[in-house]
Short mmCIF file of C-alpha atoms and ligand atoms in Angstrom, two decimals:
data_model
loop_
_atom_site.label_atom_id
_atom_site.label_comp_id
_atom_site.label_asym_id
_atom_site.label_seq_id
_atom_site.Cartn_x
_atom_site.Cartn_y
_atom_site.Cartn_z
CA UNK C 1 17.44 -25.09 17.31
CA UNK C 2 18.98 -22.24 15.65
CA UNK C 3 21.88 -19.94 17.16
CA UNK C 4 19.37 -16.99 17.53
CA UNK C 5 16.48 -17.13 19.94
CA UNK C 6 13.47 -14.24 21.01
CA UNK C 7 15.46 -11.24 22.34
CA UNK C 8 15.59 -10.50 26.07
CA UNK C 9 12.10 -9.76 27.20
CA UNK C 10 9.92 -11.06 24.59
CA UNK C 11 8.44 -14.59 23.65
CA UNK C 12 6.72 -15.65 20.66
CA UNK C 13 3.30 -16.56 20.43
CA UNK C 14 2.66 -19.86 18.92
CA UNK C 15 -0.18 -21.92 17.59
CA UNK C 16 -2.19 -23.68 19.08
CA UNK C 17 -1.88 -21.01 22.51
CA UNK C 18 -1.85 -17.95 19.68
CA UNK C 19 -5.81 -18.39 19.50
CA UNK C 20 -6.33 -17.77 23.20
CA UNK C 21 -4.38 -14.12 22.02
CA UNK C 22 -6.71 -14.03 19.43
CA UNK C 23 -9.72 -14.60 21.29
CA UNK C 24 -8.54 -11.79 24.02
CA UNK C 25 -7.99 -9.17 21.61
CA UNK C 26 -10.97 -9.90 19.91
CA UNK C 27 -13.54 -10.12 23.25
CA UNK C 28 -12.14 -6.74 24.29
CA UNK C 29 -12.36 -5.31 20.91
CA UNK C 30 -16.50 -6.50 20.18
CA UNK C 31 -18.01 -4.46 22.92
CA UNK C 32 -16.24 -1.66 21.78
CA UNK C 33 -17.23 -1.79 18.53
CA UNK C 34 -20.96 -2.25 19.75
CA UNK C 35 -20.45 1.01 21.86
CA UNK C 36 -19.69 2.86 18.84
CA UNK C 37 -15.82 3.32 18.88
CA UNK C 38 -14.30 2.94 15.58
CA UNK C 39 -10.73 1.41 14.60
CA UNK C 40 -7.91 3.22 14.60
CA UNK C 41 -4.53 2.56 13.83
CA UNK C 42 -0.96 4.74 14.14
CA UNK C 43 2.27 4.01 13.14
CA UNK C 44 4.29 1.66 16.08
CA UNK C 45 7.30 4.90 15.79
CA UNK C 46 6.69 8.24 17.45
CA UNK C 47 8.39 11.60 17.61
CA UNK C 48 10.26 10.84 21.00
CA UNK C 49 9.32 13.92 21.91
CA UNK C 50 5.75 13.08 21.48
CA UNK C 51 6.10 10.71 24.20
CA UNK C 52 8.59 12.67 26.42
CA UNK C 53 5.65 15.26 26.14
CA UNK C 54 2.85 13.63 25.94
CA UNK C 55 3.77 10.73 28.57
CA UNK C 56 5.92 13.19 31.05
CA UNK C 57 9.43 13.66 31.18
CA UNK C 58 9.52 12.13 34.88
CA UNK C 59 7.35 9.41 34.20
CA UNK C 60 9.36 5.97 34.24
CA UNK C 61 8.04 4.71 30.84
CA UNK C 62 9.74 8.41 29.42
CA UNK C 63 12.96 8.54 31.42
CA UNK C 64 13.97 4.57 31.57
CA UNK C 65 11.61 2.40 29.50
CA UNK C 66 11.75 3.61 26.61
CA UNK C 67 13.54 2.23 23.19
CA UNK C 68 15.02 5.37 21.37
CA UNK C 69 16.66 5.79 18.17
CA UNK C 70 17.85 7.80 15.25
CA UNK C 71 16.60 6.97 11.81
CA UNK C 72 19.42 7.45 8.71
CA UNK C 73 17.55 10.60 8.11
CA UNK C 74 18.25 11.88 11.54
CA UNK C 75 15.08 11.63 13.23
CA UNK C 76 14.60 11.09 16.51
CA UNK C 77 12.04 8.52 16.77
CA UNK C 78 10.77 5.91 19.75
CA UNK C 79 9.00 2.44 19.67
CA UNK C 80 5.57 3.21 21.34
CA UNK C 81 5.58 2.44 25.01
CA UNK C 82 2.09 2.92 24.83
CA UNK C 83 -0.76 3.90 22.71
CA UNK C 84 -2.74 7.09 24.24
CA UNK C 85 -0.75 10.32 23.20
CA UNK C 86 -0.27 8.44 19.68
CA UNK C 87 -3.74 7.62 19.16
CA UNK C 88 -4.68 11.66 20.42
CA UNK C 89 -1.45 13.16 17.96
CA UNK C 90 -3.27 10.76 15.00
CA UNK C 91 -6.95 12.66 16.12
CA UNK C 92 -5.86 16.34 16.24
CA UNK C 93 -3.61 15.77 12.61
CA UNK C 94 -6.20 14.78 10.90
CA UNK C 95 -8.87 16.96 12.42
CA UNK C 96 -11.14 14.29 13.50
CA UNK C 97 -12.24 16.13 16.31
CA UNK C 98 -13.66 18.99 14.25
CA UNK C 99 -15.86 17.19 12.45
CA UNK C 100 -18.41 18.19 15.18
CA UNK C 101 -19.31 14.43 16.17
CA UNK C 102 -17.38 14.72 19.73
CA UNK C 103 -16.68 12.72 21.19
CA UNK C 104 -14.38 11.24 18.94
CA UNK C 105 -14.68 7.36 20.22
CA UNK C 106 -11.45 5.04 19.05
CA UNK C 107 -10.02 2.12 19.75
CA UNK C 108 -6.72 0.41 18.78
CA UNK C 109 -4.93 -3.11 19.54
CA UNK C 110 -1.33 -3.40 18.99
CA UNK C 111 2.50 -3.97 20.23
CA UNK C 112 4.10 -1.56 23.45
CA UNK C 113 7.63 -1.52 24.02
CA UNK C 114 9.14 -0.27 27.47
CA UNK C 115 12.43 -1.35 28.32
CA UNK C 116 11.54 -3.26 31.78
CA UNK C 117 13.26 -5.65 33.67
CA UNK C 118 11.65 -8.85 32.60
CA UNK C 119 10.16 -11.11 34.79
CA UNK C 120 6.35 -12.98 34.66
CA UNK C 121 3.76 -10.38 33.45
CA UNK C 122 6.01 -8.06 32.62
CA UNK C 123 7.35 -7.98 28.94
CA UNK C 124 9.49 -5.85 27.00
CA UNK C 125 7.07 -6.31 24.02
CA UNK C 126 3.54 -6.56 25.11
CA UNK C 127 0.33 -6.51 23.72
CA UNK C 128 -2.57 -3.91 24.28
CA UNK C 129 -6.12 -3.57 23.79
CA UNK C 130 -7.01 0.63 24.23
CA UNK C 131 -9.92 3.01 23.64
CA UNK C 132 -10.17 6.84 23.88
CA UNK C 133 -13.41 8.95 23.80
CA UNK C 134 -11.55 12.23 22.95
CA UNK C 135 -13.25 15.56 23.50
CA UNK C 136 -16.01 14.94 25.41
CA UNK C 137 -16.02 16.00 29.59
CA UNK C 138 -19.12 13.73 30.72
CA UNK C 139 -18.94 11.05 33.42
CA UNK C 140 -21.22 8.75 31.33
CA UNK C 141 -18.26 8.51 29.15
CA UNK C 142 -16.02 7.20 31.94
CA UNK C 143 -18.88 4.94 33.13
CA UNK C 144 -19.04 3.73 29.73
CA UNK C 145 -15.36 2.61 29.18
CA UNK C 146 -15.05 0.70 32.70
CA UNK C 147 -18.63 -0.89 32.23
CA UNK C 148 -17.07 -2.11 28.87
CA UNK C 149 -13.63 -3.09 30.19
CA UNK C 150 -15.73 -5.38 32.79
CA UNK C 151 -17.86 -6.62 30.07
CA UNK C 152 -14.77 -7.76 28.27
CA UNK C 153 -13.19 -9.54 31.25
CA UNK C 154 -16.95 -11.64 31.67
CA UNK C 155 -17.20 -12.53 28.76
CA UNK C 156 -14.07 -14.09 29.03
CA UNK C 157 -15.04 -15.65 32.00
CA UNK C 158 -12.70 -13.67 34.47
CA UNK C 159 -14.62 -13.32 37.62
CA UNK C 160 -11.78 -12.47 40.06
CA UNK C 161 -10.48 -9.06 38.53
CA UNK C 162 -11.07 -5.92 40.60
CA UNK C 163 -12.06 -2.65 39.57
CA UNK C 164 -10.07 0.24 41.37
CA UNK C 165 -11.19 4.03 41.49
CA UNK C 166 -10.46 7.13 42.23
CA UNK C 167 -9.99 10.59 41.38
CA UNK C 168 -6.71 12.71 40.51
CA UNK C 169 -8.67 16.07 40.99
CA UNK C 170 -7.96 19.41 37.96
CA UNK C 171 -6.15 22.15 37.27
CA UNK C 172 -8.10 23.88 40.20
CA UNK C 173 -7.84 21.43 43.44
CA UNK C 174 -4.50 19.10 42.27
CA UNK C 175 -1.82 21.75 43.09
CA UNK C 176 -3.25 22.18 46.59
CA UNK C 177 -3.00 18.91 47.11
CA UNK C 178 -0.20 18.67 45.32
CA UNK C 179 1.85 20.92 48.02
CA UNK C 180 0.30 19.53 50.92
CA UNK C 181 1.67 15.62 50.16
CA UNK C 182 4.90 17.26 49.14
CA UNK C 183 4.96 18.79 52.50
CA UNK C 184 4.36 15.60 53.75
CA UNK C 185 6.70 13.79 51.79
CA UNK C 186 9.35 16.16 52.58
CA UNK C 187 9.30 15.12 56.05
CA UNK C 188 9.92 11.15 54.99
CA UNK C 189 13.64 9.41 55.13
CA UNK C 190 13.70 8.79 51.37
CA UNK C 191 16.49 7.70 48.55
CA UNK C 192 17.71 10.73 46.73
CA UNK C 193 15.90 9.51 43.28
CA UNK C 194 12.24 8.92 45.29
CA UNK C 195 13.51 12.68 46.87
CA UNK C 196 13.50 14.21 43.37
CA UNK C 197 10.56 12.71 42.59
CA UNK C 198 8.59 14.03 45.55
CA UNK C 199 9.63 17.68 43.82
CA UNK C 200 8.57 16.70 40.20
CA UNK C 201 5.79 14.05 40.22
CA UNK C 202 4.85 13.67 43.95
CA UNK C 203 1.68 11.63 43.05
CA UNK C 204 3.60 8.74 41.42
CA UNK C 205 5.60 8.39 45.25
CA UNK C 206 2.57 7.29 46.40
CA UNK C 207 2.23 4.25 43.58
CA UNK C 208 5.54 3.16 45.29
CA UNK C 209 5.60 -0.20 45.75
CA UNK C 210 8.60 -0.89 48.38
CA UNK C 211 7.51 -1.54 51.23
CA UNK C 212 9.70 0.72 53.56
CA UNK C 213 8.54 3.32 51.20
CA UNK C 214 4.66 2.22 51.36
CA UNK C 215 5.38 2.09 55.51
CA UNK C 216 5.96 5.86 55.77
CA UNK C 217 3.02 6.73 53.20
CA UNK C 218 0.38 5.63 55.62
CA UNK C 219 -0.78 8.82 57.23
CA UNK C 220 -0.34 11.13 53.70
CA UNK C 221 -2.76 13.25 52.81
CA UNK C 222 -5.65 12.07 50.53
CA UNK C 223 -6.93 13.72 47.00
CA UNK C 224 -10.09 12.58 48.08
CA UNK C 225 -9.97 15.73 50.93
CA UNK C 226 -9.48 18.19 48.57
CA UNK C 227 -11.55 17.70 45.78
CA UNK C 228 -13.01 20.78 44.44
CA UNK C 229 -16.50 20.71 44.61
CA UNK C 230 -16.84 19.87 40.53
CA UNK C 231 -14.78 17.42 40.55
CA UNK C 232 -16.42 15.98 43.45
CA UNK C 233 -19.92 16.01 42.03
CA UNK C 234 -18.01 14.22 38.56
CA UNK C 235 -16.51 11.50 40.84
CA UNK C 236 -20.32 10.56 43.01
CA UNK C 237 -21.96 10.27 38.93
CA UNK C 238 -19.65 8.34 37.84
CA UNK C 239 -19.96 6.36 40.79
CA UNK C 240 -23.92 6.49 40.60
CA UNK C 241 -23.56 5.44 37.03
CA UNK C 242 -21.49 2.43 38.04
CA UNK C 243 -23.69 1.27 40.50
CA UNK C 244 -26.80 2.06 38.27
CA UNK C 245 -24.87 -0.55 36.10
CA UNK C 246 -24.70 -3.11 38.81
CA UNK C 247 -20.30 -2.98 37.99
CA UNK C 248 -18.60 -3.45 41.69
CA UNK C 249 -15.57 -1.31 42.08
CA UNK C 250 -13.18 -0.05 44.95
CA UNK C 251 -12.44 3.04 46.07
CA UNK C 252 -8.67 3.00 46.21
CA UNK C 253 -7.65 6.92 47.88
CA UNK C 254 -4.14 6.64 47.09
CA UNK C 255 -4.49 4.96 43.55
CA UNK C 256 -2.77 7.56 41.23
CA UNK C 257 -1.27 6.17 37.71
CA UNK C 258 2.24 6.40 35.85
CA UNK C 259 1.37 8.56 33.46
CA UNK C 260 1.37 12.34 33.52
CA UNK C 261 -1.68 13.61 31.63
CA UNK C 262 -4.22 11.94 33.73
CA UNK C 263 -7.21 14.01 35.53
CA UNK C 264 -10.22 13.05 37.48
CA UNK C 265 -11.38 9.60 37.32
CA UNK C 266 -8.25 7.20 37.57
CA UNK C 267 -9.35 3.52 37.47
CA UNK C 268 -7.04 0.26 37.34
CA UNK C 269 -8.31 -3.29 36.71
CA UNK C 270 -6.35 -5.73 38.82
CA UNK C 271 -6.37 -9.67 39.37
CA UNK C 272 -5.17 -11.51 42.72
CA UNK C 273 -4.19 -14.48 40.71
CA UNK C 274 -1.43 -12.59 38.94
CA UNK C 275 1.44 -12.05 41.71
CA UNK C 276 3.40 -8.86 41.77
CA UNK C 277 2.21 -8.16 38.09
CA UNK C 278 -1.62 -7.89 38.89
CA UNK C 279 -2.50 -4.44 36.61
CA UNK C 280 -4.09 -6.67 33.60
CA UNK C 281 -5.47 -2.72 32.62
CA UNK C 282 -5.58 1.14 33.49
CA UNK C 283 -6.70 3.95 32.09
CA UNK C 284 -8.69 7.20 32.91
CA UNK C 285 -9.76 10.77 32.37
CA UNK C 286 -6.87 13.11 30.78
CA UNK C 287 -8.26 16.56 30.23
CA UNK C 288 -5.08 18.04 29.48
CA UNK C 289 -3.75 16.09 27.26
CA UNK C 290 -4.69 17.87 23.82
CA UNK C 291 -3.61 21.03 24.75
CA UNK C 292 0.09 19.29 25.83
CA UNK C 293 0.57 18.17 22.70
CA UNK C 294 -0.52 21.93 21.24
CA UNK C 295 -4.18 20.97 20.20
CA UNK C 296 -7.60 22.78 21.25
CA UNK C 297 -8.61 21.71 24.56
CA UNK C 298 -10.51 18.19 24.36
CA UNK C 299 -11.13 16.37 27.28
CA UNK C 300 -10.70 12.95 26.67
CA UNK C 301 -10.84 9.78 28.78
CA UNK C 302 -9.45 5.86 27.81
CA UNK C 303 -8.13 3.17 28.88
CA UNK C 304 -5.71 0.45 28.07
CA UNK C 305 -6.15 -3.53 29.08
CA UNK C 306 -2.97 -5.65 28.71
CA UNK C 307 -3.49 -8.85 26.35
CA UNK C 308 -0.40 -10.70 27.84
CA UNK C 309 -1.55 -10.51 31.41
CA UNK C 310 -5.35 -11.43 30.69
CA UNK C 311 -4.01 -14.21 28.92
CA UNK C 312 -2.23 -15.04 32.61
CA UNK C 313 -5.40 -14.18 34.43
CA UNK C 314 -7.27 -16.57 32.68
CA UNK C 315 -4.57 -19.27 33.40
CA UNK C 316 -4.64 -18.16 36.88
CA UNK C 317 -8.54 -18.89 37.04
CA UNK C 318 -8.23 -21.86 35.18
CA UNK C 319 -10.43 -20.67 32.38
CA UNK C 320 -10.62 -22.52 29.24
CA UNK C 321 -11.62 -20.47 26.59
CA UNK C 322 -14.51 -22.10 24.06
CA UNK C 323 -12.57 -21.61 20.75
CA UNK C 324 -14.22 -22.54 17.74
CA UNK C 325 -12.20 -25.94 16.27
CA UNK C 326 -9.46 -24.34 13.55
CA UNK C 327 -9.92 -27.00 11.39
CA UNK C 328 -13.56 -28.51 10.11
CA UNK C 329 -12.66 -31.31 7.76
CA UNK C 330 -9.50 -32.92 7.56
CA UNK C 331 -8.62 -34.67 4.20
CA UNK C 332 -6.43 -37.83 3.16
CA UNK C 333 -5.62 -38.68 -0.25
CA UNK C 334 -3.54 -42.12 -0.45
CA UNK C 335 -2.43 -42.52 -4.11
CA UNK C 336 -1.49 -40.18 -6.83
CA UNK C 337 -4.49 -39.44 -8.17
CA UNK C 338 -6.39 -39.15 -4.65
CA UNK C 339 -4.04 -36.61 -4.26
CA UNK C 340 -5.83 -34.42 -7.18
CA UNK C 341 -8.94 -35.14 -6.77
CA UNK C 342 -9.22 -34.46 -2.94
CA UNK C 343 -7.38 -31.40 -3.11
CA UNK C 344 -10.19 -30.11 -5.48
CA UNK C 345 -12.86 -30.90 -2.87
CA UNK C 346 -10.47 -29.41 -0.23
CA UNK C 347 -10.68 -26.07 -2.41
CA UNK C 348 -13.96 -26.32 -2.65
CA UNK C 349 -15.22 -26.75 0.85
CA UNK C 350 -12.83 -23.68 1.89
CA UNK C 351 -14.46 -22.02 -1.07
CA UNK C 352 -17.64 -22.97 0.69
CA UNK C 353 -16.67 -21.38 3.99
CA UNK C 354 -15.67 -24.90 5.57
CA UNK C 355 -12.33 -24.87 7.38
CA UNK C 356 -10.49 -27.49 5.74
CA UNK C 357 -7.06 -29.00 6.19
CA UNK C 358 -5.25 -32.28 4.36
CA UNK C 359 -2.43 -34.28 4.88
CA UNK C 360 0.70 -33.19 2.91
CA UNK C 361 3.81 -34.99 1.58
CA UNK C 362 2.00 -38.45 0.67
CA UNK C 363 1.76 -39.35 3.95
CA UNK C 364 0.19 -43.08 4.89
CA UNK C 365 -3.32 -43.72 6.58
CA UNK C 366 -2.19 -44.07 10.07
CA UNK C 367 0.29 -40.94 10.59
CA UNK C 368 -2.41 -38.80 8.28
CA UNK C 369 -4.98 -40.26 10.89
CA UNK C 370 -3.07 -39.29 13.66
CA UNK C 371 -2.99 -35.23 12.44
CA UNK C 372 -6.53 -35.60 11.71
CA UNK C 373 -7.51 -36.33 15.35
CA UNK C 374 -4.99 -33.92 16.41
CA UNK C 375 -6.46 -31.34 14.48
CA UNK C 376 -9.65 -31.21 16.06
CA UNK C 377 -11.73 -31.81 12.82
CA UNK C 378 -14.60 -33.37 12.99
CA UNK C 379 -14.64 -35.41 9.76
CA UNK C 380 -12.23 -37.02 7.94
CA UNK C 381 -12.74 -37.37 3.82
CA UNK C 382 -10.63 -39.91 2.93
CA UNK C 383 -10.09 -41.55 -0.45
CA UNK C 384 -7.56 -44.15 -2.12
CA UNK C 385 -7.12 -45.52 -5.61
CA UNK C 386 -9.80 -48.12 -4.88
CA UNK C 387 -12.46 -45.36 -4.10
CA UNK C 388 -11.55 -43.64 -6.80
CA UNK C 389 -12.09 -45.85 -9.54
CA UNK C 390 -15.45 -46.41 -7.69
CA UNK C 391 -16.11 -42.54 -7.90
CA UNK C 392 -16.51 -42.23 -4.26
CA UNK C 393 -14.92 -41.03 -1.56
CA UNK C 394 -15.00 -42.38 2.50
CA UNK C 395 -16.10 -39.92 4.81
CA UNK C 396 -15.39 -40.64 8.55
CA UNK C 397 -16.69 -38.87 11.82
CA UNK C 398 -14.14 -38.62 13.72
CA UNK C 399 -15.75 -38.48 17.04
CA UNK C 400 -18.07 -41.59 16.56
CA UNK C 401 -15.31 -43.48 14.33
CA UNK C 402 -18.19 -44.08 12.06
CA UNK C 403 -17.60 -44.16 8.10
CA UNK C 404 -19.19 -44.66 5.08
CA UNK C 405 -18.96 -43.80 1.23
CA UNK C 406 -19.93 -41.08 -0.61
CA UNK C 407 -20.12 -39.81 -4.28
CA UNK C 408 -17.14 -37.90 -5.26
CA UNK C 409 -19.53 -35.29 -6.96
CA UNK C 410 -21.86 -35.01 -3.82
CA UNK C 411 -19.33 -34.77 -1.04
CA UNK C 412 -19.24 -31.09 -0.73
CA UNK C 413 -23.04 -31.35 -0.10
CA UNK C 414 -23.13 -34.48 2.36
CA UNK C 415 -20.40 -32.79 4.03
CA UNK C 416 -22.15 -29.76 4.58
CA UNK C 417 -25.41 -31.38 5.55
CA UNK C 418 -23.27 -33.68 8.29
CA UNK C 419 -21.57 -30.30 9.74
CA UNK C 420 -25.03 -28.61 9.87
P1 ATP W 1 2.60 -1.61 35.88
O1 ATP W 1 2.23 -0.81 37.09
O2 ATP W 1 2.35 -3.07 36.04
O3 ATP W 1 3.96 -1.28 35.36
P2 ATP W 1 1.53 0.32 34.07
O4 ATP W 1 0.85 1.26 34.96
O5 ATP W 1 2.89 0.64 33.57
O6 ATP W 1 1.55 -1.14 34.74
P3 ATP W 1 -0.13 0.96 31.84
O7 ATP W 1 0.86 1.85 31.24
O8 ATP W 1 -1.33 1.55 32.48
O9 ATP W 1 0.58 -0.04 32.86
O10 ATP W 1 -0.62 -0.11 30.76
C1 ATP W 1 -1.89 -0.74 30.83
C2 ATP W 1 -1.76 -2.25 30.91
O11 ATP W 1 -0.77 -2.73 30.01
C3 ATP W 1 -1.28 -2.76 32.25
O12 ATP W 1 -2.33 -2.83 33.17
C4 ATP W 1 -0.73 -4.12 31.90
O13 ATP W 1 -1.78 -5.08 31.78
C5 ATP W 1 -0.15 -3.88 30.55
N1 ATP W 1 1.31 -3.70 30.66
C6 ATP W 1 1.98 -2.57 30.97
N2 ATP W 1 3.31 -2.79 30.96
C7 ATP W 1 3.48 -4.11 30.63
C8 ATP W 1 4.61 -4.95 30.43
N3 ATP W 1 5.84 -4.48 30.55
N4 ATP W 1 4.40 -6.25 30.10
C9 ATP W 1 3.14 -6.73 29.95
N5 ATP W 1 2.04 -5.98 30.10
C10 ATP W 1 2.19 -4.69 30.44
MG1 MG W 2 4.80 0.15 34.16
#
């Protein structure tokens, strides 16, 4: 062991449970890409005041999560706690949004950083999957991104993750509200901090999750009552559109979301088999967004699924992921001049497309064996001195434990006739 380990917070992902990351990222990312959202990619450093903006001042990810610091230069810069206003500040620099194709359909993967307390599910570098359809206001965009978010989790195999909903109202019916829960909040026996809160953010009291907090919220006041009329009509289609697509979801009154900039639809995915930590992703509608962060108005709406905790929701349903064998063929050269001569074929077959491994360091038969079961390949090409002179080499199927020889010159070929 060495005298430094993974800093408070974090872990390392390491082969062979890295591929189940891989697989993750890579089943949220394909429906995407078949819904017509294109990579994008920002820096993992912000402006702070990108995110102080962009995020909210009173949010918890802007006032206590995040990692700040000045560069040599003097810049004030902070690790991305998450991947929205970023991915929004990348759009309206480089004027993707007037190239008259709205809406502007994205989607990233990449490291967060909040400063957190650390406990199961919750990291102080995590992983996320997002995607933003930016400057478009149409509920068949919102449909779209939870229908795909749900298509991602099946085709994992999840089955037990919920789909939350609501909405957070506009500019026109959130202030009444607004006043009327801070009304009602004013009347509660709160902390002093929850007390300030009630006059800055009074939405995000009632994502408290204390229970002699929760106890008082019971008889609050509900968005759902004051609605405007548009944004009620926006909330039933998207609803209609959900269960057009046959995608179950709850309506959750009271479910209202960390960050600032959000606006009508509000959605969290959640799984029961996750404890405490059971948000594996969130997202929704912010229409306001742009103009925050000084651009033309663009409403936008996006969401962000959490690699880490899918990973844990898959454990949690015991779901074993069907990944592809790393490693093909596994090859063993015993003798000097095996050595050569297989590691030729070896380049080959990769050449050819065939995931190949071999045993380093002049290992014997029985310890190369051993990696070559271990490694999940489903031949072995194995050849000593003796083979060699014969111009041959000994393939071996690994499952059956059936050998025989081949030509040295026609290996590649058998090979790839054997694996199909
Ligand atoms: P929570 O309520 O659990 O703090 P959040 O509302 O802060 O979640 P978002 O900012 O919406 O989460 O991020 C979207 C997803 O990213 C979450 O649903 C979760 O899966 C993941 N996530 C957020 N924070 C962490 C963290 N500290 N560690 C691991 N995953 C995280
Ligand atoms: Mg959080």
């Amino acid at each position: 062991m060495s005298t430094f380990k993974a800093p408070k917070g974090t872990y390392d992902l390491l082969p062979p449970d890295s591929g189940r990351f891989l697989a993750v990222r890579e089943a949220i990312a394909a429906p995407l890409r078949d819904a017509g959202y294109g990579y994008i990619e920002t820096p993992g450093f912000e402006d702070v005041r990108l995110f102080a903006r962009g995020v909210g001042e009173s949010t918890d990810i802007v006032s206590k999560e995040m990692y700040v610091f000045t560069t040599k230069g003097g810049d004030e810069l902070a690790l991305r706690p998450e991947g929205t206003a970023a991915v929004l500040r990348a759009v309206l620099e480089s004027n993707l949004h007037k190239t008259g194709n709205l809406p502007v359909k994205v989607w990233y993967s990449g490291s967060q950083y909040r400063y957190e307390r650390p406990q199961k599910g919750r990291y102080r570098h995590f992983s996320q999957v997002g995607a933003e359809a930016i400057g478009a206001e149409d509920p068949l965009l919102d449909a779209e991104l939870i229908i795909l978010a749900d298509q991602a989790y099946r085709s994992l195999g999840l089955t037990r993750h919920r789909i939350l909903l609501n909405s957070l109202g506009d500019a026109t019916c959130r202030p009444v509200y607004r006043a009327a829960l801070q009304d009602f909040l004013r009347a509660l026996d709160l902390d002093e901090e929850t007390r300030r809160r009630v006059e800055i953010n009074p939405l995000r009291v009632l994502d408290d999750k204390r229970p002699e907090v929760r106890d008082q919220l019971t008889g609050a006041p509900l968005l759902a009552d004051y609605l405007c009329d548009a944004c009620k009509a926006y909330h039933e289609e998207v609803r209609a559109l959900l269960d057009g697509a046959g995608v179950r979801y709850e309506d959750d009154p009271k479910l209202v979301r960390g960050l600032d900039y959000y606006t009508r639809t509000t959605f969290e995915f959640v799984h029961d088999g996750l404890g405490s930590q059971s948000a594996v992703g969130g997202g929704g509608r912010y229409d306001g967004l742009s103009e925050m962060l000084g651009g033309p108005e663009l409403p936008s709406v996006g969401w962000a699924l959490g690699v880490d905790r899918t990973v844990l929701a898959l454990e949690a349903e015991g779901v074993v992921l069907d990944l592809p064998p790393v490693t093909s063929v596994y090859a063993i050269p015993l003798g000097e001049a095996a050595r050569r001569a297989l590691f030729e074929k070896v380049t080959e077959l990769r050449r050819a497309g065939i995931a190949t491994d071999l045993s380093f360091g002049g290992r014997g038969l029985k310890g190369a064996m051993k990696s070559a079961n271990r490694s999940g390949a489903r031949l072995a090409l194995i050849a000593g001195e003796r083979d060699l002179v014969d111009g041959s080499v000994q393939l071996k199927d690994l499952e059956s434990g059936e050998q025989h020889a081949v030509p040295l010159a026609q290996a590649v070929a058998e090979i790839q006739r054997l694996l199909g």
